[in-house]
C-alpha positions as semicolon CSV with decimal commas, in nm:
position;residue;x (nm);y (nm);z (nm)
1;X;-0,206;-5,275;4,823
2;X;-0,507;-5,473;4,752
3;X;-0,854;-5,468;4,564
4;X;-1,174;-5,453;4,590
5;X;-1,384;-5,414;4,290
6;X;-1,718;-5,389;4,164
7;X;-1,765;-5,432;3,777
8;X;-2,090;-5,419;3,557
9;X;-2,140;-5,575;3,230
10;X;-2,275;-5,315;2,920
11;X;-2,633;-5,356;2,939
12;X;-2,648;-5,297;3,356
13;X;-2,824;-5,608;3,425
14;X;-2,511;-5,795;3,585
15;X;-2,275;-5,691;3,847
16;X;-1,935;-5,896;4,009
17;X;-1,782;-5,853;4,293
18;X;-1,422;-5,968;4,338
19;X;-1,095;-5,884;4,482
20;X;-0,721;-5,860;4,364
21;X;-0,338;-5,718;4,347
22;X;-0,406;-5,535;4,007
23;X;-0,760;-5,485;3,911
24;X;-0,668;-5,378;3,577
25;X;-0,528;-5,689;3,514
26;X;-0,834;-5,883;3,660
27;X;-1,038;-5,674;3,437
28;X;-0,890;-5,787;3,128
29;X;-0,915;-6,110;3,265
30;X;-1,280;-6,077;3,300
31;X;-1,297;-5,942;2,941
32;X;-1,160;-6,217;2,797
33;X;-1,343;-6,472;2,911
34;X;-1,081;-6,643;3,197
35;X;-1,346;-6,647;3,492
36;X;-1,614;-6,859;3,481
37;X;-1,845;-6,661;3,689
38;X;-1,817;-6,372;3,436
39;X;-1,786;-6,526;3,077
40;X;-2,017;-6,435;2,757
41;X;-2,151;-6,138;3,042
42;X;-1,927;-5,890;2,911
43;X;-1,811;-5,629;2,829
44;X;-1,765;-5,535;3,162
45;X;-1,595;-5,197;3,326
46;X;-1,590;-5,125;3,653
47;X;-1,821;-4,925;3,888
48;X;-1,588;-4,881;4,194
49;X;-1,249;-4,961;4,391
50;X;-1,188;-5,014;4,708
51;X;-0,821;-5,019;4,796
52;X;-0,664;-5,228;5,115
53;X;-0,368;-5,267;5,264
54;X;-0,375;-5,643;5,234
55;X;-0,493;-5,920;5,002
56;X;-0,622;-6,130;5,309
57;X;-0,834;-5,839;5,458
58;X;-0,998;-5,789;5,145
59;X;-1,069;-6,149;5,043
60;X;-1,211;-6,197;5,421
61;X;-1,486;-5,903;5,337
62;X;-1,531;-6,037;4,988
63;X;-1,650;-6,373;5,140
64;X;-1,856;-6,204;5,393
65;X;-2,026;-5,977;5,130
66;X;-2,102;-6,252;4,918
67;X;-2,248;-6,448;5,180
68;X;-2,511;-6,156;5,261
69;X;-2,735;-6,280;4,950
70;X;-2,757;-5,899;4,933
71;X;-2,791;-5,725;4,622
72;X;-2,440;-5,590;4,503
73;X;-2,430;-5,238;4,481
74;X;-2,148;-4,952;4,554
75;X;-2,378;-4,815;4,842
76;X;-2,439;-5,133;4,988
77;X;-2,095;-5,240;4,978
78;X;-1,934;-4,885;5,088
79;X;-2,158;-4,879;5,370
80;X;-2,068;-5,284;5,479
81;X;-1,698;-5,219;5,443
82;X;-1,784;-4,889;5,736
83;X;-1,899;-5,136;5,934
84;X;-1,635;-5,347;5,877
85;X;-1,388;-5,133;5,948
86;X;-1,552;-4,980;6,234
87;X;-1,526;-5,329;6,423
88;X;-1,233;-5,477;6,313
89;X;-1,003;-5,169;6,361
């Protein structure tokens, strides 16, 4: 199995998207500072899982989300990763 995740930071004002094996693990990661993207943003938690049967199909919608410019949010992604799935198989 594979993740996607969505995580905010305390105050709301900053969200991630990212993927992995174990998001509990990337979680604590992003906690402590490891990924650039994310450090001295925290605390974070996260909003929402998506789960996958592969790392590679959820790393290919990961790119393609992040590409959209679009504002990250669990409706906007749920509804993308429909689509997704709707016309990939």
């Amino acid at each position: 199995m594979a993740y996607l995740y969505l995580i905010e930071n305390e105050n709301g004002r900053h969200h991630y998207l990212g993927s992995a094996l174990d998001f509990n693990v990337r979680l604590d990661e992003h906690n402590r500072g490891v990924t650039k993207a994310t450090r001295n943003k925290g605390p974070w938690k996260i909003l929402k899982t998506w789960k996958f049967d592969s790392i590679k199909e959820v790393k290919q919608i990961e790119y393609k989300i992040k590409r959209m410019k679009h504002k990250l949010s669990e409706e906007y992604i749920s509804y993308f990763i429909r689509e997704y799935s709707q016309n990939n198989g």
